[in-house]
């Protein structure tokens, strides 16, 4: 009873700004989410981030980063990728899930970039969403990282953490995205991705979250934990 009273008090007083400040400190020791890390390493064109995001789908960050670097070193631009066969691309990204399908889509994206856009893929929402294998999550991440256009890329980590904080009460990442877009100031959208992806992966984990050592604990209502 005492615990639920505390939880409801925390829920009533919950401050997203304060929570994100605490998360910023908490995630310092951990690697950044894959696309942010790759952008910092210089892989920051629209084409490069699109390929990296495809590799990251259902693939761990620890795998995504080296696999993306291997592919992008060999094929940093659409014309360079088009020099490779689908088998060669599959081989380069083989540790990523669904490598064959992803390789096929990557070559199609390179073809589109080359034939329609002269080899430079525009960082525009409609262009990205029309590419094979690119859904709203990847498009939003790329628009945010490359274009500096505030977009929330809600993955399972962002979805889980926001629900545990009671900031949203939603059943899917897609629904969480819609609620967050209404509730969170635009200027904070990219920060939410940057911080909550590693936080959800390493601290507020799906199973057995590390609540006892989590710096957000004093203000976290721990909904459903
Ligand atoms: S206290 Fe627990 S539930 Fe709350 S943010 Fe930290 S790890 Fe997640």
mmCIF file of C-alpha atoms and ligand atoms in Angstrom:
data_model
loop_
_atom_site.group_PDB
_atom_site.id
_atom_site.type_symbol
_atom_site.label_atom_id
_atom_site.label_comp_id
_atom_site.label_asym_id
_atom_site.label_seq_id
_atom_site.Cartn_x
_atom_site.Cartn_y
_atom_site.Cartn_z
ATOM 1 C CA UNK A 1 0.000 0.000 0.000
ATOM 2 C CA UNK A 2 2.812 2.323 1.026
ATOM 3 C CA UNK A 3 4.680 1.445 -2.164
ATOM 4 C CA UNK A 4 1.714 2.174 -4.460
ATOM 5 C CA UNK A 5 1.109 5.468 -2.666
ATOM 6 C CA UNK A 6 4.751 6.377 -3.302
ATOM 7 C CA UNK A 7 4.424 5.311 -6.911
ATOM 8 C CA UNK A 8 1.339 7.440 -7.456
ATOM 9 C CA UNK A 9 3.017 10.399 -5.793
ATOM 10 C CA UNK A 10 6.023 9.967 -8.042
ATOM 11 C CA UNK A 11 3.715 9.695 -11.042
ATOM 12 C CA UNK A 12 1.970 12.929 -10.145
ATOM 13 C CA UNK A 13 5.257 14.783 -9.704
ATOM 14 C CA UNK A 14 7.159 13.143 -12.565
ATOM 15 C CA UNK A 15 9.325 15.573 -14.547
ATOM 16 C CA UNK A 16 10.586 14.429 -17.948
ATOM 17 C CA UNK A 17 13.235 17.122 -17.948
ATOM 18 C CA UNK A 18 14.628 15.948 -14.619
ATOM 19 C CA UNK A 19 14.483 12.287 -15.703
ATOM 20 C CA UNK A 20 16.422 13.021 -18.904
ATOM 21 C CA UNK A 21 19.065 14.915 -16.918
ATOM 22 C CA UNK A 22 19.517 11.855 -14.700
ATOM 23 C CA UNK A 23 19.595 9.547 -17.719
ATOM 24 C CA UNK A 24 22.296 11.706 -19.323
ATOM 25 C CA UNK A 25 24.559 10.932 -16.365
ATOM 26 C CA UNK A 26 23.519 7.264 -16.247
ATOM 27 C CA UNK A 27 24.342 6.478 -19.884
ATOM 28 C CA UNK A 28 27.757 8.165 -19.949
ATOM 29 C CA UNK A 29 29.694 4.905 -19.440
ATOM 30 C CA UNK A 30 27.776 3.079 -22.188
ATOM 31 C CA UNK A 31 28.215 3.225 -25.950
ATOM 32 C CA UNK A 32 25.866 5.516 -27.847
ATOM 33 C CA UNK A 33 23.043 4.045 -29.913
ATOM 34 C CA UNK A 34 24.497 2.668 -33.138
ATOM 35 C CA UNK A 35 23.372 5.349 -35.599
ATOM 36 C CA UNK A 36 24.502 8.201 -33.345
ATOM 37 C CA UNK A 37 27.862 6.483 -32.829
ATOM 38 C CA UNK A 38 28.313 5.926 -36.573
ATOM 39 C CA UNK A 39 27.419 9.561 -37.314
ATOM 40 C CA UNK A 40 30.064 10.678 -34.831
ATOM 41 C CA UNK A 41 32.593 8.470 -36.614
ATOM 42 C CA UNK A 42 31.865 10.344 -39.845
ATOM 43 C CA UNK A 43 29.247 8.090 -41.478
ATOM 44 C CA UNK A 44 26.722 10.876 -41.639
ATOM 45 C CA UNK A 45 25.330 11.197 -45.150
ATOM 46 C CA UNK A 46 21.699 10.271 -45.727
ATOM 47 C CA UNK A 47 22.737 7.249 -47.790
ATOM 48 C CA UNK A 48 25.174 6.000 -45.146
ATOM 49 C CA UNK A 49 22.712 6.427 -42.287
ATOM 50 C CA UNK A 50 19.951 4.721 -44.275
ATOM 51 C CA UNK A 51 22.179 1.678 -44.866
ATOM 52 C CA UNK A 52 23.251 1.649 -41.212
ATOM 53 C CA UNK A 53 19.650 1.810 -40.058
ATOM 54 C CA UNK A 54 18.740 -1.126 -42.289
ATOM 55 C CA UNK A 55 21.593 -3.145 -40.814
ATOM 56 C CA UNK A 56 20.405 -2.251 -37.293
ATOM 57 C CA UNK A 57 16.916 -3.680 -37.781
ATOM 58 C CA UNK A 58 16.607 -6.667 -35.409
ATOM 59 C CA UNK A 59 20.365 -6.601 -34.945
ATOM 60 C CA UNK A 60 22.319 -5.721 -31.796
ATOM 61 C CA UNK A 61 24.248 -2.423 -31.736
ATOM 62 C CA UNK A 62 27.464 -4.357 -31.034
ATOM 63 C CA UNK A 63 26.965 -6.097 -34.383
ATOM 64 C CA UNK A 64 25.490 -3.128 -36.288
ATOM 65 C CA UNK A 65 28.467 -0.802 -35.766
ATOM 66 C CA UNK A 66 31.273 -3.057 -37.125
ATOM 67 C CA UNK A 67 29.072 -4.454 -39.905
ATOM 68 C CA UNK A 68 28.017 -0.957 -41.018
ATOM 69 C CA UNK A 69 31.616 0.248 -40.962
ATOM 70 C CA UNK A 70 32.710 -2.741 -43.067
ATOM 71 C CA UNK A 71 30.009 -2.085 -45.663
ATOM 72 C CA UNK A 72 30.426 1.699 -45.711
ATOM 73 C CA UNK A 73 34.202 1.519 -45.986
ATOM 74 C CA UNK A 74 33.754 -0.592 -49.108
ATOM 75 C CA UNK A 75 30.748 1.331 -50.445
ATOM 76 C CA UNK A 76 30.371 4.826 -48.969
ATOM 77 C CA UNK A 77 28.291 6.133 -51.908
ATOM 78 C CA UNK A 78 25.524 4.741 -54.150
ATOM 79 C CA UNK A 79 27.829 4.343 -57.157
ATOM 80 C CA UNK A 80 30.331 2.351 -55.121
ATOM 81 C CA UNK A 81 27.586 0.083 -53.794
ATOM 82 C CA UNK A 82 26.322 -0.499 -57.329
ATOM 83 C CA UNK A 83 29.729 -1.965 -58.212
ATOM 84 C CA UNK A 84 28.880 -4.903 -55.921
ATOM 85 C CA UNK A 85 26.597 -7.874 -56.541
ATOM 86 C CA UNK A 86 23.787 -8.773 -54.169
ATOM 87 C CA UNK A 87 25.878 -11.770 -53.038
ATOM 88 C CA UNK A 88 28.836 -9.522 -52.226
ATOM 89 C CA UNK A 89 26.661 -7.115 -50.230
ATOM 90 C CA UNK A 90 25.055 -10.053 -48.403
ATOM 91 C CA UNK A 91 28.507 -11.350 -47.544
ATOM 92 C CA UNK A 92 29.581 -7.938 -46.187
ATOM 93 C CA UNK A 93 26.554 -7.701 -43.876
ATOM 94 C CA UNK A 94 26.117 -11.391 -43.132
ATOM 95 C CA UNK A 95 26.028 -11.003 -39.316
ATOM 96 C CA UNK A 96 22.996 -8.751 -39.619
ATOM 97 C CA UNK A 97 19.590 -10.481 -39.613
ATOM 98 C CA UNK A 98 17.836 -11.000 -42.978
ATOM 99 C CA UNK A 99 21.105 -10.102 -44.723
ATOM 100 C CA UNK A 100 19.937 -11.272 -48.162
ATOM 101 C CA UNK A 101 16.754 -9.186 -48.136
ATOM 102 C CA UNK A 102 18.576 -6.174 -46.751
ATOM 103 C CA UNK A 103 21.307 -6.482 -49.418
ATOM 104 C CA UNK A 104 18.685 -6.604 -52.144
ATOM 105 C CA UNK A 105 16.939 -3.491 -50.761
ATOM 106 C CA UNK A 106 20.241 -1.646 -50.319
ATOM 107 C CA UNK A 107 21.115 -2.113 -53.971
ATOM 108 C CA UNK A 108 17.652 -0.903 -54.958
ATOM 109 C CA UNK A 109 18.159 2.193 -52.769
ATOM 110 C CA UNK A 110 21.528 2.836 -54.426
ATOM 111 C CA UNK A 111 19.833 2.543 -57.829
ATOM 112 C CA UNK A 112 17.130 5.031 -56.795
ATOM 113 C CA UNK A 113 19.741 7.418 -55.374
ATOM 114 C CA UNK A 114 21.774 7.228 -58.554
ATOM 115 C CA UNK A 115 19.046 7.361 -61.207
ATOM 116 C CA UNK A 116 16.624 9.768 -59.516
ATOM 117 C CA UNK A 117 18.844 11.970 -57.405
ATOM 118 C CA UNK A 118 22.198 12.025 -59.175
ATOM 119 C CA UNK A 119 23.860 9.940 -56.475
ATOM 120 C CA UNK A 120 22.930 12.112 -53.481
ATOM 121 C CA UNK A 121 19.947 10.846 -51.543
ATOM 122 C CA UNK A 122 17.935 13.826 -50.250
ATOM 123 C CA UNK A 123 17.225 13.879 -46.522
ATOM 124 C CA UNK A 124 13.477 14.284 -46.940
ATOM 125 C CA UNK A 125 10.737 12.317 -45.238
ATOM 126 C CA UNK A 126 8.789 11.456 -48.419
ATOM 127 C CA UNK A 127 11.977 10.291 -50.183
ATOM 128 C CA UNK A 128 13.054 8.098 -47.260
ATOM 129 C CA UNK A 129 9.651 6.521 -46.691
ATOM 130 C CA UNK A 130 9.446 5.554 -50.376
ATOM 131 C CA UNK A 131 12.665 3.508 -50.129
ATOM 132 C CA UNK A 132 12.351 -0.277 -49.844
ATOM 133 C CA UNK A 133 12.907 -1.566 -46.302
ATOM 134 C CA UNK A 134 12.748 1.886 -44.690
ATOM 135 C CA UNK A 135 9.901 2.409 -42.224
ATOM 136 C CA UNK A 136 8.964 5.393 -40.056
ATOM 137 C CA UNK A 137 11.439 4.476 -37.304
ATOM 138 C CA UNK A 138 14.481 4.530 -39.615
ATOM 139 C CA UNK A 139 13.193 7.554 -41.515
ATOM 140 C CA UNK A 140 12.720 9.520 -38.297
ATOM 141 C CA UNK A 141 16.162 8.609 -36.996
ATOM 142 C CA UNK A 142 17.875 9.604 -40.235
ATOM 143 C CA UNK A 143 15.897 12.855 -40.494
ATOM 144 C CA UNK A 144 16.940 13.687 -36.943
ATOM 145 C CA UNK A 145 20.600 12.690 -37.154
ATOM 146 C CA UNK A 146 21.439 13.819 -40.693
ATOM 147 C CA UNK A 147 18.926 16.566 -41.279
ATOM 148 C CA UNK A 148 18.741 17.945 -37.738
ATOM 149 C CA UNK A 149 14.990 17.757 -38.242
ATOM 150 C CA UNK A 150 13.425 16.975 -34.914
ATOM 151 C CA UNK A 151 11.808 13.572 -35.138
ATOM 152 C CA UNK A 152 11.298 10.926 -32.510
ATOM 153 C CA UNK A 153 12.457 7.476 -33.524
ATOM 154 C CA UNK A 154 10.590 5.349 -31.016
ATOM 155 C CA UNK A 155 12.050 1.895 -30.653
ATOM 156 C CA UNK A 156 11.160 -0.740 -28.091
ATOM 157 C CA UNK A 157 13.502 0.838 -25.495
ATOM 158 C CA UNK A 158 11.984 4.309 -25.710
ATOM 159 C CA UNK A 159 8.509 2.741 -25.626
ATOM 160 C CA UNK A 160 9.255 0.629 -22.541
ATOM 161 C CA UNK A 161 10.952 3.385 -20.530
ATOM 162 C CA UNK A 162 8.261 5.973 -21.251
ATOM 163 C CA UNK A 163 5.587 3.528 -20.070
ATOM 164 C CA UNK A 164 7.483 2.665 -16.882
ATOM 165 C CA UNK A 165 7.755 6.376 -16.172
ATOM 166 C CA UNK A 166 3.996 6.637 -16.698
ATOM 167 C CA UNK A 167 4.671 9.392 -19.224
ATOM 168 C CA UNK A 168 2.608 7.429 -21.738
ATOM 169 C CA UNK A 169 0.206 4.512 -21.327
ATOM 170 C CA UNK A 170 0.493 2.764 -24.664
ATOM 171 C CA UNK A 171 0.718 -0.755 -26.025
ATOM 172 C CA UNK A 172 2.976 -0.309 -29.070
ATOM 173 C CA UNK A 173 5.974 1.865 -30.083
ATOM 174 C CA UNK A 174 3.835 3.383 -32.863
ATOM 175 C CA UNK A 175 1.234 4.590 -30.355
ATOM 176 C CA UNK A 176 4.003 5.856 -28.077
ATOM 177 C CA UNK A 177 5.419 7.868 -30.984
ATOM 178 C CA UNK A 178 2.093 9.585 -31.606
ATOM 179 C CA UNK A 179 1.611 10.491 -27.929
ATOM 180 C CA UNK A 180 5.199 11.711 -27.521
ATOM 181 C CA UNK A 181 4.945 13.931 -30.578
ATOM 182 C CA UNK A 182 2.048 15.697 -28.890
ATOM 183 C CA UNK A 183 3.505 15.862 -25.377
ATOM 184 C CA UNK A 184 7.215 16.579 -25.820
ATOM 185 C CA UNK A 185 8.649 19.877 -27.075
ATOM 186 C CA UNK A 186 10.227 19.506 -30.512
ATOM 187 C CA UNK A 187 13.626 20.618 -29.295
ATOM 188 C CA UNK A 188 13.775 17.552 -27.026
ATOM 189 C CA UNK A 189 12.850 14.926 -29.629
ATOM 190 C CA UNK A 190 16.352 13.996 -30.789
ATOM 191 C CA UNK A 191 17.557 13.945 -27.169
ATOM 192 C CA UNK A 192 14.896 11.382 -26.307
ATOM 193 C CA UNK A 193 16.340 8.989 -28.885
ATOM 194 C CA UNK A 194 19.932 9.651 -28.060
ATOM 195 C CA UNK A 195 19.427 9.079 -24.330
ATOM 196 C CA UNK A 196 16.676 6.501 -23.992
ATOM 197 C CA UNK A 197 18.015 3.971 -26.482
ATOM 198 C CA UNK A 198 21.197 3.214 -24.482
ATOM 199 C CA UNK A 199 19.318 3.723 -21.199
ATOM 200 C CA UNK A 200 16.689 1.125 -22.135
ATOM 201 C CA UNK A 201 19.314 -1.228 -23.397
ATOM 202 C CA UNK A 202 21.690 -1.139 -20.433
ATOM 203 C CA UNK A 203 19.764 0.069 -17.353
ATOM 204 C CA UNK A 204 15.991 0.100 -17.741
ATOM 205 C CA UNK A 205 16.184 -3.264 -19.456
ATOM 206 C CA UNK A 206 13.224 -5.366 -20.596
ATOM 207 C CA UNK A 207 13.775 -8.086 -18.049
ATOM 208 C CA UNK A 208 15.040 -7.295 -14.584
ATOM 209 C CA UNK A 209 15.686 -3.551 -14.932
ATOM 210 C CA UNK A 210 18.535 -2.290 -12.761
ATOM 211 C CA UNK A 211 16.269 -0.235 -10.491
ATOM 212 C CA UNK A 212 18.343 -0.461 -7.283
ATOM 213 C CA UNK A 213 21.282 1.311 -8.940
ATOM 214 C CA UNK A 214 19.301 3.465 -11.371
ATOM 215 C CA UNK A 215 19.735 7.215 -10.822
ATOM 216 C CA UNK A 216 16.144 7.838 -11.945
ATOM 217 C CA UNK A 217 14.764 5.665 -9.093
ATOM 218 C CA UNK A 218 13.987 8.585 -6.711
ATOM 219 C CA UNK A 219 11.509 10.022 -9.218
ATOM 220 C CA UNK A 220 10.456 6.865 -11.135
ATOM 221 C CA UNK A 221 6.944 5.461 -10.535
ATOM 222 C CA UNK A 222 8.186 2.087 -11.904
ATOM 223 C CA UNK A 223 4.894 1.317 -13.616
ATOM 224 C CA UNK A 224 4.586 -2.423 -14.289
ATOM 225 C CA UNK A 225 8.028 -3.255 -12.858
HETATM 226 S S1 LIG B 1 14.010 2.984 -11.604
HETATM 227 FE FE1 LIG B 1 13.777 1.060 -12.727
HETATM 228 S S2 LIG B 1 11.935 1.321 -13.958
HETATM 229 FE FE2 LIG B 1 12.580 3.344 -13.300
HETATM 230 S S3 LIG B 1 13.852 4.114 -14.945
HETATM 231 FE FE3 LIG B 1 15.212 3.165 -13.469
HETATM 232 S S4 LIG B 1 15.479 1.070 -14.178
HETATM 233 FE FE4 LIG B 1 13.670 1.913 -15.229
#
